[in-house]
PDB file of C-alpha atoms in Angstrom:
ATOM      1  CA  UNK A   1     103.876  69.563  72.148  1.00 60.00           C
ATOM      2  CA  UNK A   2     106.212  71.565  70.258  1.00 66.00           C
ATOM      3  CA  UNK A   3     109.848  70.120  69.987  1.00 66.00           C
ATOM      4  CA  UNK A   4     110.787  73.258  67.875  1.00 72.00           C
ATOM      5  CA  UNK A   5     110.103  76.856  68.270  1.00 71.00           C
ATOM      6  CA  UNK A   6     109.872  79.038  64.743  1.00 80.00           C
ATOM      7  CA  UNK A   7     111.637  82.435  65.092  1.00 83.00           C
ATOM      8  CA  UNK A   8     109.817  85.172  65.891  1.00 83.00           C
ATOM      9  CA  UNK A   9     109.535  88.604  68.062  1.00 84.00           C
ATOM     10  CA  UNK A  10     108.479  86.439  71.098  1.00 81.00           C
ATOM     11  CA  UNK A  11     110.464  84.439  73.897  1.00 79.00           C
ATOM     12  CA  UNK A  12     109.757  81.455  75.913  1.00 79.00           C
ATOM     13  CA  UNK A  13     111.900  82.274  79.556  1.00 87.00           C
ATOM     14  CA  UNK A  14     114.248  80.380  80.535  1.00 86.00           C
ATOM     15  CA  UNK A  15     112.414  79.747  83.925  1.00 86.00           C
ATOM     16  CA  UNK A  16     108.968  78.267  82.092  1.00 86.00           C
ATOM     17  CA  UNK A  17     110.318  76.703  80.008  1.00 81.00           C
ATOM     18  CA  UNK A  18     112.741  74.551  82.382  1.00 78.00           C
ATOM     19  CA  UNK A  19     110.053  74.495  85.149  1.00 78.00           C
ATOM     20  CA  UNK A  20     106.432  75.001  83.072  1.00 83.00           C
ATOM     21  CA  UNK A  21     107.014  73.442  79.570  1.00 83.00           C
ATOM     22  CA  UNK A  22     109.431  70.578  80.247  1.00 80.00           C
ATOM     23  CA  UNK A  23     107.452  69.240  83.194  1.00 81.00           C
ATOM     24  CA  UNK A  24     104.317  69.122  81.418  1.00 85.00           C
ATOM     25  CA  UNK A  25     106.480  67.131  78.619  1.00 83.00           C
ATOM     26  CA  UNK A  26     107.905  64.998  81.117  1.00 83.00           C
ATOM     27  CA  UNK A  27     104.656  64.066  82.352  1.00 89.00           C
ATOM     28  CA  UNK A  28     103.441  62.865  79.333  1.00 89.00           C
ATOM     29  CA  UNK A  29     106.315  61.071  78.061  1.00 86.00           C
ATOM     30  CA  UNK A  30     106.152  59.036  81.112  1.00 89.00           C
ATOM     31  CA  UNK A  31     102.687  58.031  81.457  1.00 92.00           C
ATOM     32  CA  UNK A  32     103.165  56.964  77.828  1.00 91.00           C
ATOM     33  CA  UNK A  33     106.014  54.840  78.735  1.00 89.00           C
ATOM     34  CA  UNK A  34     104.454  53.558  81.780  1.00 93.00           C
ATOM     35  CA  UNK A  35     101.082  52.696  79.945  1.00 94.00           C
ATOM     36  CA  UNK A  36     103.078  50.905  77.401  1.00 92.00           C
ATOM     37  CA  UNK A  37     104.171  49.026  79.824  1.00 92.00           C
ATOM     38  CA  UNK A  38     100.593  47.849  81.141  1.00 93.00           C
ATOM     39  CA  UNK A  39     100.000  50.684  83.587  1.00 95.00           C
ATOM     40  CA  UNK A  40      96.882  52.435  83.474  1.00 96.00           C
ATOM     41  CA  UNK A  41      97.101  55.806  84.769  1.00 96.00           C
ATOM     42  CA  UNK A  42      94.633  58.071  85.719  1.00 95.00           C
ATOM     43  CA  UNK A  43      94.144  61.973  86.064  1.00 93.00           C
ATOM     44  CA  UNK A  44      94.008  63.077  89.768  1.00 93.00           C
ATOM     45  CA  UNK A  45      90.318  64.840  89.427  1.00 89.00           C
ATOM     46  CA  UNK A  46      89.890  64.514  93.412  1.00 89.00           C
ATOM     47  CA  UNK A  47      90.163  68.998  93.761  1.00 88.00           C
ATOM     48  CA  UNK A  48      91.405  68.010  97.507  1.00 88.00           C
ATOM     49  CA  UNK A  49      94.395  65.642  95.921  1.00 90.00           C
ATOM     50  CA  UNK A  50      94.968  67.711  92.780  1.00 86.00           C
ATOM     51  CA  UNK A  51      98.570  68.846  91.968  1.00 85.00           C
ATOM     52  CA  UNK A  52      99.820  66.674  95.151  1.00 93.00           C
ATOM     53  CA  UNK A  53     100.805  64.370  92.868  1.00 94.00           C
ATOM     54  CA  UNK A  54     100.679  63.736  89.034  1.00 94.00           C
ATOM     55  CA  UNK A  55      98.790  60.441  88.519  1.00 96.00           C
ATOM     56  CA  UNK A  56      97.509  57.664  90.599  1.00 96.00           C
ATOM     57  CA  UNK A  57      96.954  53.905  89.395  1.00 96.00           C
ATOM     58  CA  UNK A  58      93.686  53.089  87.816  1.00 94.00           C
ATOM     59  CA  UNK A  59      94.099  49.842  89.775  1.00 91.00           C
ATOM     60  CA  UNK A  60      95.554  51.419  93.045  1.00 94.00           C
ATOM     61  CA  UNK A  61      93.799  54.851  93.567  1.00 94.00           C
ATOM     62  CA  UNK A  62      96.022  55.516  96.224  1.00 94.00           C
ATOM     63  CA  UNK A  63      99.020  55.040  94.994  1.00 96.00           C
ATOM     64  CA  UNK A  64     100.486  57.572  93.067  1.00 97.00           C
ATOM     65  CA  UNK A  65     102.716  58.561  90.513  1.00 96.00           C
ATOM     66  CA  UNK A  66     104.499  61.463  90.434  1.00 94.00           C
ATOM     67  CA  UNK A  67     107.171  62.761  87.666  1.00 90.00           C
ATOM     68  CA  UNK A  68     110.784  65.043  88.199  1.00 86.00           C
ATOM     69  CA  UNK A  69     112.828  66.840  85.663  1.00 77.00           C
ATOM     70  CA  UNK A  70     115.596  66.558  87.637  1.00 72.00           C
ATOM     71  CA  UNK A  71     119.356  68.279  87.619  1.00 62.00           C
ATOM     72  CA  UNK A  72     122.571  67.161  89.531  1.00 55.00           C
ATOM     73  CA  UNK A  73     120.919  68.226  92.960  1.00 55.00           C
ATOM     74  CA  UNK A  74     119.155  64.553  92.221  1.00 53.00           C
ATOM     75  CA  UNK A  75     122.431  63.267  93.467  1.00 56.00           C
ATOM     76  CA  UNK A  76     122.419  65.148  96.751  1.00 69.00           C
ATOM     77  CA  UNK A  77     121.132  62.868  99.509  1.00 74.00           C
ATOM     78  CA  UNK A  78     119.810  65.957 101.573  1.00 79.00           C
ATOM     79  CA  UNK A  79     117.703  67.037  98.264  1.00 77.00           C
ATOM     80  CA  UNK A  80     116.377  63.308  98.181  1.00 77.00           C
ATOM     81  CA  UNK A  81     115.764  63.529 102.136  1.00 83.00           C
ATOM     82  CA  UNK A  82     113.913  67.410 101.279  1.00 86.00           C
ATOM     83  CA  UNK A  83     111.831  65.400  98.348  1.00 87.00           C
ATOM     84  CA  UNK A  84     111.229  62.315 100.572  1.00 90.00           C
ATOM     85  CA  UNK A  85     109.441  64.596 103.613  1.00 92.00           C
ATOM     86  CA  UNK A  86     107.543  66.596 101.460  1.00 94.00           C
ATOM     87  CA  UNK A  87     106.055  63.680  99.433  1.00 94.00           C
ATOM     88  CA  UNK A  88     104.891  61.571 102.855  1.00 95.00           C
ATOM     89  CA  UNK A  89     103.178  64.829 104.175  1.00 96.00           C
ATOM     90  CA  UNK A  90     101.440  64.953 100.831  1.00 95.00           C
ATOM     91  CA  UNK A  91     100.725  61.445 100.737  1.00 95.00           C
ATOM     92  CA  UNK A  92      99.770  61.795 104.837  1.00 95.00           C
ATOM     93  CA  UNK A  93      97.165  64.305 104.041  1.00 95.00           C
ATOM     94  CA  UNK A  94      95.402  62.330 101.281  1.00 95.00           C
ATOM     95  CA  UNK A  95      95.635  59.220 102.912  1.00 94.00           C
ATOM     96  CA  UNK A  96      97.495  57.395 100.441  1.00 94.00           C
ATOM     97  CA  UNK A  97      99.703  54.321 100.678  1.00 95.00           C
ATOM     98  CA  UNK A  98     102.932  55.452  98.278  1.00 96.00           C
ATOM     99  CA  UNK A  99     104.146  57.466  95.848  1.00 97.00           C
ATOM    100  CA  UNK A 100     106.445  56.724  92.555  1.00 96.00           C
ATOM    101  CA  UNK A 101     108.785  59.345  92.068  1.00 93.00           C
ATOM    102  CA  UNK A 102     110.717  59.409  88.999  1.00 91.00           C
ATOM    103  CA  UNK A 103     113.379  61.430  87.423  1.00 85.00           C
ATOM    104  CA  UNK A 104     112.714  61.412  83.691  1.00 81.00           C
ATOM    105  CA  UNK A 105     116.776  61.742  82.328  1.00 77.00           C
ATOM    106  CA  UNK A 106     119.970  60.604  84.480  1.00 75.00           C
ATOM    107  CA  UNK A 107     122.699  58.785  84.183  1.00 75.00           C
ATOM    108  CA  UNK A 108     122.488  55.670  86.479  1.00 77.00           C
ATOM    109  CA  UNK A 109     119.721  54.055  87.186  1.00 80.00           C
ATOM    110  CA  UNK A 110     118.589  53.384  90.902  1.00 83.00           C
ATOM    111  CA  UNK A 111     115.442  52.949  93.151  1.00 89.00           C
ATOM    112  CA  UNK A 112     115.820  53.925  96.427  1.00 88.00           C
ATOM    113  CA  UNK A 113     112.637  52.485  98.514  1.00 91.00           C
ATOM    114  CA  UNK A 114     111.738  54.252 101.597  1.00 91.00           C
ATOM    115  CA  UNK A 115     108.540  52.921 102.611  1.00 91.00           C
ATOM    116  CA  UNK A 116     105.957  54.680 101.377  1.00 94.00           C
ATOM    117  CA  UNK A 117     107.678  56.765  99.095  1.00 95.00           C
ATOM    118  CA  UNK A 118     110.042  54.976  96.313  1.00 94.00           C
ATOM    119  CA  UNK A 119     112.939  57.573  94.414  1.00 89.00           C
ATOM    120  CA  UNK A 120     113.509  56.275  90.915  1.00 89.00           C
ATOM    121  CA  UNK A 121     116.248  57.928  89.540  1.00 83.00           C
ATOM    122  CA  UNK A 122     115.712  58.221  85.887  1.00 82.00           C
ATOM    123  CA  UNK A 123     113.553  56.109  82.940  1.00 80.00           C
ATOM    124  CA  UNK A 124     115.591  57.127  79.997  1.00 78.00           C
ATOM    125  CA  UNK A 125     119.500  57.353  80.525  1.00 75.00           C
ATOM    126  CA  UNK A 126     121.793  60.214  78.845  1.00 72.00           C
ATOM    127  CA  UNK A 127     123.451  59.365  75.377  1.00 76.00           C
ATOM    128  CA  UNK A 128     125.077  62.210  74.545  1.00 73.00           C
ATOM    129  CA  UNK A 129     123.292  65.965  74.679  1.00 73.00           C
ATOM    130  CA  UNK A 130     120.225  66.226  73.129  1.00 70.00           C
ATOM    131  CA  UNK A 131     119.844  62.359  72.915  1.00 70.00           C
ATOM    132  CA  UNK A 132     117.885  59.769  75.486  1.00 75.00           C
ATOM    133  CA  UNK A 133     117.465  56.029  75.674  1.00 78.00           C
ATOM    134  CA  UNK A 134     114.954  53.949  77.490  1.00 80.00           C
ATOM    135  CA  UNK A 135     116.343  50.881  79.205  1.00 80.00           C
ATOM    136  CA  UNK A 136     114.219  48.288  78.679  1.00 86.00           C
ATOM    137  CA  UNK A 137     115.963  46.728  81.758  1.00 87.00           C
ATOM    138  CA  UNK A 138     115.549  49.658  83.969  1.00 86.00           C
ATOM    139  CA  UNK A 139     111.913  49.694  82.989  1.00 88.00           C
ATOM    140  CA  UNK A 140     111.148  46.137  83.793  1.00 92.00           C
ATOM    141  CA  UNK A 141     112.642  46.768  86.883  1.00 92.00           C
ATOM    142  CA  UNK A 142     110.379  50.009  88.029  1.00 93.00           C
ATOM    143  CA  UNK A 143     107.152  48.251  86.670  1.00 93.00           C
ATOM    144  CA  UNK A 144     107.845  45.372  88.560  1.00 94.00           C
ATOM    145  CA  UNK A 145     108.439  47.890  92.343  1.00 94.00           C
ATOM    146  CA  UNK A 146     104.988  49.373  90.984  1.00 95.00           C
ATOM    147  CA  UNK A 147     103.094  45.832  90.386  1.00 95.00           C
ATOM    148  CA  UNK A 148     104.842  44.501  93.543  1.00 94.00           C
ATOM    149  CA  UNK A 149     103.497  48.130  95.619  1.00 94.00           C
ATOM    150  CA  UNK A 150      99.722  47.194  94.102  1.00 92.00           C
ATOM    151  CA  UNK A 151     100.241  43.485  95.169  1.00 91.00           C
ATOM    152  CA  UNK A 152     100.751  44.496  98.805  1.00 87.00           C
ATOM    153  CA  UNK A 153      98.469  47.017  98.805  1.00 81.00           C
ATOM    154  CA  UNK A 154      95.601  44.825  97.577  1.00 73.00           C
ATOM    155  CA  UNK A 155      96.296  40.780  98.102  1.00 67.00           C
TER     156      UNK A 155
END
């Protein structure tokens, strides 16, 4: 992934880049965090579950992961509510038992669990504009609500 772009006579828009390039980029950095944190994820090959989600456990099939790039409507509890109904009819029509949802950059960390469907609000916090910070903390925390999720799932 590029983390520069050279001048020249073409033009990434504004739109892709925000909604196309950065999501793609967010969805890797996380499944790197997450897998350095002991959780094997796996490519959603399933063509009926594809692009519901972005990953499911290797451990927990059905439980899925699924990555945000977030802006302040994050905040808004009717966005959440939006996000939250959406997710359970996905999850509904691939019979799956939760989803993971998490922002990649805010500035407070919290997990709001719903049932089947668990808001995380961001894995790396805001330090300043162009810099991010993983909270080792915050990530013990999330892999712990994702180990706890396979637990009940499968014990």
């Amino acid at each position: 992934f590029a983390v520069d772009f050279d001048k020249n006579d073409g033009v990434l828009l504004p739109s892709i880049f925000q909604n196309i390039y950065k999501g793609a980029l967010g969805e890797v950095a996380g499944q790197i965090m997450l897998e350095g944190w002991g959780l094997k994820l796996n490519e959603i090959e399933d063509p009926f579950k594809f692009e519901k989600f972005d990953f499911c456990l290797k451990l927990a099939p059905d439980i899925y992961i699924d990555f945000k790039n977030w802006t302040d409507k994050a905040d808004s509890e009717n966005y959440r509510n939006q996000l939250v109904t959406k997710s359970r009819d996905k999850l509904t029509a691939i019979n799956g038992k939760k989803v993971f949802i998490i922002n990649m950059v805010a500035d407070d960390f919290l997990i709001h669990d719903l049932g089947n469907v668990v808001t995380v609000s961001t894995i790396f916090r805001k330090q300043g504009a162009c810099l991010y910070k993983l909270d080792r903390k915050n990530i013990d925390a999330l892999v712990a609500k994702i180990k706890e999720a396979v637990d009940e799932s499968y014990n």
